Amino acid sequence: MGTTVEVMIEDFKFAPKEIRISVGDTIKWTNLDSAPHTATDNNNNFDSGTLAKGESFSMTFEEAGTYDYICTIHPYMKGTVIVEA
Ligand SMILES: [Cu+2]
Protein backbone atom coordinates (compact mmCIF):
# COMPACT_ATOMS: atom_id res chain seq x y z
CA MET A 1 0.00 0.00 0.00
CA GLY A 2 1.38 3.39 -0.98
CA THR A 3 1.78 6.58 0.91
CA THR A 4 0.16 9.94 0.29
CA VAL A 5 2.38 12.90 -0.50
CA GLU A 6 1.11 16.47 -0.36
CA VAL A 7 1.63 19.12 -3.02
CA MET A 8 0.50 22.60 -2.12
CA ILE A 9 -0.79 25.07 -4.68
CA GLU A 10 0.22 28.44 -3.33
CA ASP A 11 1.22 31.82 -4.78
CA PHE A 12 0.46 30.49 -8.30
CA LYS A 13 2.99 27.69 -7.93
CA PHE A 14 2.99 23.98 -7.27
CA ALA A 15 5.15 23.21 -4.23
CA PRO A 16 7.19 21.18 -4.62
CA LYS A 17 7.26 21.78 -8.34
CA GLU A 18 8.86 18.41 -9.00
CA ILE A 19 8.11 15.42 -6.85
CA ARG A 20 9.40 11.86 -6.91
CA ILE A 21 7.21 9.01 -5.70
CA SER A 22 6.88 5.25 -6.08
CA VAL A 23 4.28 3.26 -7.97
CA GLY A 24 1.19 2.98 -5.78
CA ASP A 25 1.73 6.29 -4.03
CA THR A 26 -0.86 9.03 -4.03
CA ILE A 27 -0.40 12.73 -4.56
CA LYS A 28 -2.83 15.05 -2.85
CA TRP A 29 -2.92 18.58 -4.25
CA THR A 30 -4.48 21.30 -2.12
CA ASN A 31 -5.20 24.81 -3.32
CA LEU A 32 -4.22 27.40 -0.71
CA ASP A 33 -4.78 30.40 -3.01
CA SER A 34 -7.91 32.48 -3.26
CA ALA A 35 -7.66 32.04 -7.02
CA PRO A 36 -8.96 28.79 -8.52
CA HIS A 37 -6.44 26.35 -9.93
CA THR A 38 -6.29 22.93 -11.56
CA ALA A 39 -3.71 20.15 -11.69
CA THR A 40 -4.07 18.80 -15.22
CA ASP A 41 -1.79 16.24 -16.80
CA ASN A 42 -0.51 17.15 -20.27
CA ASN A 43 -1.34 13.63 -21.50
CA ASN A 44 -4.79 13.32 -19.93
CA ASN A 45 -3.75 10.91 -17.18
CA PHE A 46 -5.44 13.05 -14.54
CA ASP A 47 -7.36 16.28 -14.18
CA SER A 48 -8.40 17.80 -10.88
CA GLY A 49 -11.00 20.06 -12.40
CA THR A 50 -11.25 23.51 -10.83
CA LEU A 51 -10.12 23.61 -7.21
CA ALA A 52 -11.40 26.50 -5.14
CA LYS A 53 -9.48 27.67 -2.08
CA GLY A 54 -9.12 24.83 0.41
CA GLU A 55 -10.17 22.11 -2.02
CA SER A 56 -8.05 19.04 -2.71
CA PHE A 57 -7.61 16.45 -5.42
CA SER A 58 -5.91 13.07 -5.03
CA MET A 59 -4.45 10.81 -7.67
CA THR A 60 -2.87 7.38 -7.17
CA PHE A 61 -0.13 6.57 -9.69
CA GLU A 62 -0.09 2.93 -10.78
CA GLU A 63 2.37 3.31 -13.66
CA ALA A 64 5.97 4.44 -13.58
CA GLY A 65 6.83 7.44 -15.69
CA THR A 66 7.17 11.18 -15.79
CA TYR A 67 3.95 13.15 -15.62
CA ASP A 68 4.12 16.82 -16.58
CA TYR A 69 1.11 18.84 -15.59
CA ILE A 70 -0.15 22.41 -15.58
CA CYS A 71 -2.91 24.58 -14.22
CA THR A 72 -5.23 25.04 -17.19
CA ILE A 73 -6.38 28.42 -15.84
CA HIS A 74 -2.79 29.67 -15.52
CA PRO A 75 -0.78 27.56 -17.98
CA TYR A 76 2.53 29.05 -16.81
CA MET A 77 2.02 27.04 -13.61
CA LYS A 78 3.89 23.79 -14.24
CA GLY A 79 4.69 20.73 -12.19
CA THR A 80 6.16 17.27 -12.64
CA VAL A 81 5.47 13.98 -10.93
CA ILE A 82 8.15 11.31 -11.36
CA VAL A 83 6.85 7.85 -10.53
CA GLU A 84 9.51 5.22 -9.96
CA ALA A 85 8.89 1.50 -10.19
CU1 LIG B 1 -3.95 28.26 -11.61
PDB file of C-alpha atoms and ligand atoms in Angstrom:
ATOM      1  CA  MET A   1       0.000   0.000   0.000  1.00  0.00           C
ATOM      2  CA  GLY A   2       1.384   3.391  -0.984  1.00  0.00           C
ATOM      3  CA  THR A   3       1.778   6.581   0.908  1.00  0.00           C
ATOM      4  CA  THR A   4       0.160   9.936   0.293  1.00  0.00           C
ATOM      5  CA  VAL A   5       2.375  12.903  -0.497  1.00  0.00           C
ATOM      6  CA  GLU A   6       1.114  16.465  -0.365  1.00  0.00           C
ATOM      7  CA  VAL A   7       1.626  19.117  -3.023  1.00  0.00           C
ATOM      8  CA  MET A   8       0.497  22.604  -2.120  1.00  0.00           C
ATOM      9  CA  ILE A   9      -0.786  25.074  -4.685  1.00  0.00           C
ATOM     10  CA  GLU A  10       0.216  28.443  -3.326  1.00  0.00           C
ATOM     11  CA  ASP A  11       1.216  31.822  -4.785  1.00  0.00           C
ATOM     12  CA  PHE A  12       0.459  30.491  -8.296  1.00  0.00           C
ATOM     13  CA  LYS A  13       2.991  27.687  -7.928  1.00  0.00           C
ATOM     14  CA  PHE A  14       2.989  23.976  -7.266  1.00  0.00           C
ATOM     15  CA  ALA A  15       5.151  23.209  -4.233  1.00  0.00           C
ATOM     16  CA  PRO A  16       7.189  21.175  -4.620  1.00  0.00           C
ATOM     17  CA  LYS A  17       7.256  21.782  -8.343  1.00  0.00           C
ATOM     18  CA  GLU A  18       8.863  18.414  -9.000  1.00  0.00           C
ATOM     19  CA  ILE A  19       8.110  15.415  -6.852  1.00  0.00           C
ATOM     20  CA  ARG A  20       9.401  11.856  -6.911  1.00  0.00           C
ATOM     21  CA  ILE A  21       7.205   9.012  -5.699  1.00  0.00           C
ATOM     22  CA  SER A  22       6.883   5.253  -6.083  1.00  0.00           C
ATOM     23  CA  VAL A  23       4.277   3.257  -7.969  1.00  0.00           C
ATOM     24  CA  GLY A  24       1.189   2.976  -5.780  1.00  0.00           C
ATOM     25  CA  ASP A  25       1.735   6.291  -4.031  1.00  0.00           C
ATOM     26  CA  THR A  26      -0.865   9.026  -4.029  1.00  0.00           C
ATOM     27  CA  ILE A  27      -0.398  12.732  -4.558  1.00  0.00           C
ATOM     28  CA  LYS A  28      -2.826  15.049  -2.852  1.00  0.00           C
ATOM     29  CA  TRP A  29      -2.924  18.577  -4.251  1.00  0.00           C
ATOM     30  CA  THR A  30      -4.483  21.295  -2.117  1.00  0.00           C
ATOM     31  CA  ASN A  31      -5.198  24.807  -3.319  1.00  0.00           C
ATOM     32  CA  LEU A  32      -4.223  27.404  -0.709  1.00  0.00           C
ATOM     33  CA  ASP A  33      -4.778  30.401  -3.011  1.00  0.00           C
ATOM     34  CA  SER A  34      -7.914  32.477  -3.259  1.00  0.00           C
ATOM     35  CA  ALA A  35      -7.661  32.039  -7.023  1.00  0.00           C
ATOM     36  CA  PRO A  36      -8.961  28.790  -8.517  1.00  0.00           C
ATOM     37  CA  HIS A  37      -6.435  26.345  -9.934  1.00  0.00           C
ATOM     38  CA  THR A  38      -6.287  22.935 -11.559  1.00  0.00           C
ATOM     39  CA  ALA A  39      -3.710  20.152 -11.693  1.00  0.00           C
ATOM     40  CA  THR A  40      -4.073  18.800 -15.219  1.00  0.00           C
ATOM     41  CA  ASP A  41      -1.792  16.235 -16.803  1.00  0.00           C
ATOM     42  CA  ASN A  42      -0.514  17.153 -20.270  1.00  0.00           C
ATOM     43  CA  ASN A  43      -1.343  13.633 -21.503  1.00  0.00           C
ATOM     44  CA  ASN A  44      -4.794  13.320 -19.925  1.00  0.00           C
ATOM     45  CA  ASN A  45      -3.745  10.915 -17.185  1.00  0.00           C
ATOM     46  CA  PHE A  46      -5.436  13.052 -14.537  1.00  0.00           C
ATOM     47  CA  ASP A  47      -7.361  16.280 -14.180  1.00  0.00           C
ATOM     48  CA  SER A  48      -8.396  17.796 -10.881  1.00  0.00           C
ATOM     49  CA  GLY A  49     -10.995  20.064 -12.401  1.00  0.00           C
ATOM     50  CA  THR A  50     -11.253  23.508 -10.831  1.00  0.00           C
ATOM     51  CA  LEU A  51     -10.125  23.605  -7.213  1.00  0.00           C
ATOM     52  CA  ALA A  52     -11.397  26.499  -5.136  1.00  0.00           C
ATOM     53  CA  LYS A  53      -9.479  27.665  -2.081  1.00  0.00           C
ATOM     54  CA  GLY A  54      -9.122  24.828   0.411  1.00  0.00           C
ATOM     55  CA  GLU A  55     -10.172  22.114  -2.017  1.00  0.00           C
ATOM     56  CA  SER A  56      -8.052  19.041  -2.709  1.00  0.00           C
ATOM     57  CA  PHE A  57      -7.607  16.449  -5.415  1.00  0.00           C
ATOM     58  CA  SER A  58      -5.913  13.074  -5.025  1.00  0.00           C
ATOM     59  CA  MET A  59      -4.453  10.809  -7.665  1.00  0.00           C
ATOM     60  CA  THR A  60      -2.869   7.379  -7.168  1.00  0.00           C
ATOM     61  CA  PHE A  61      -0.135   6.572  -9.688  1.00  0.00           C
ATOM     62  CA  GLU A  62      -0.087   2.933 -10.776  1.00  0.00           C
ATOM     63  CA  GLU A  63       2.371   3.307 -13.662  1.00  0.00           C
ATOM     64  CA  ALA A  64       5.969   4.436 -13.585  1.00  0.00           C
ATOM     65  CA  GLY A  65       6.825   7.437 -15.686  1.00  0.00           C
ATOM     66  CA  THR A  66       7.167  11.183 -15.787  1.00  0.00           C
ATOM     67  CA  TYR A  67       3.951  13.153 -15.621  1.00  0.00           C
ATOM     68  CA  ASP A  68       4.120  16.824 -16.578  1.00  0.00           C
ATOM     69  CA  TYR A  69       1.111  18.843 -15.587  1.00  0.00           C
ATOM     70  CA  ILE A  70      -0.148  22.409 -15.576  1.00  0.00           C
ATOM     71  CA  CYS A  71      -2.911  24.578 -14.225  1.00  0.00           C
ATOM     72  CA  THR A  72      -5.234  25.043 -17.188  1.00  0.00           C
ATOM     73  CA  ILE A  73      -6.380  28.417 -15.839  1.00  0.00           C
ATOM     74  CA  HIS A  74      -2.788  29.674 -15.517  1.00  0.00           C
ATOM     75  CA  PRO A  75      -0.777  27.564 -17.983  1.00  0.00           C
ATOM     76  CA  TYR A  76       2.528  29.048 -16.810  1.00  0.00           C
ATOM     77  CA  MET A  77       2.022  27.036 -13.610  1.00  0.00           C
ATOM     78  CA  LYS A  78       3.886  23.794 -14.245  1.00  0.00           C
ATOM     79  CA  GLY A  79       4.694  20.729 -12.190  1.00  0.00           C
ATOM     80  CA  THR A  80       6.161  17.275 -12.643  1.00  0.00           C
ATOM     81  CA  VAL A  81       5.474  13.975 -10.934  1.00  0.00           C
ATOM     82  CA  ILE A  82       8.151  11.314 -11.364  1.00  0.00           C
ATOM     83  CA  VAL A  83       6.853   7.850 -10.532  1.00  0.00           C
ATOM     84  CA  GLU A  84       9.515   5.224  -9.959  1.00  0.00           C
ATOM     85  CA  ALA A  85       8.889   1.498 -10.188  1.00  0.00           C
TER      86      ALA A  85
HETATM   87 CU    CU B   1      -3.948  28.260 -11.612  1.00  0.00          CU
END
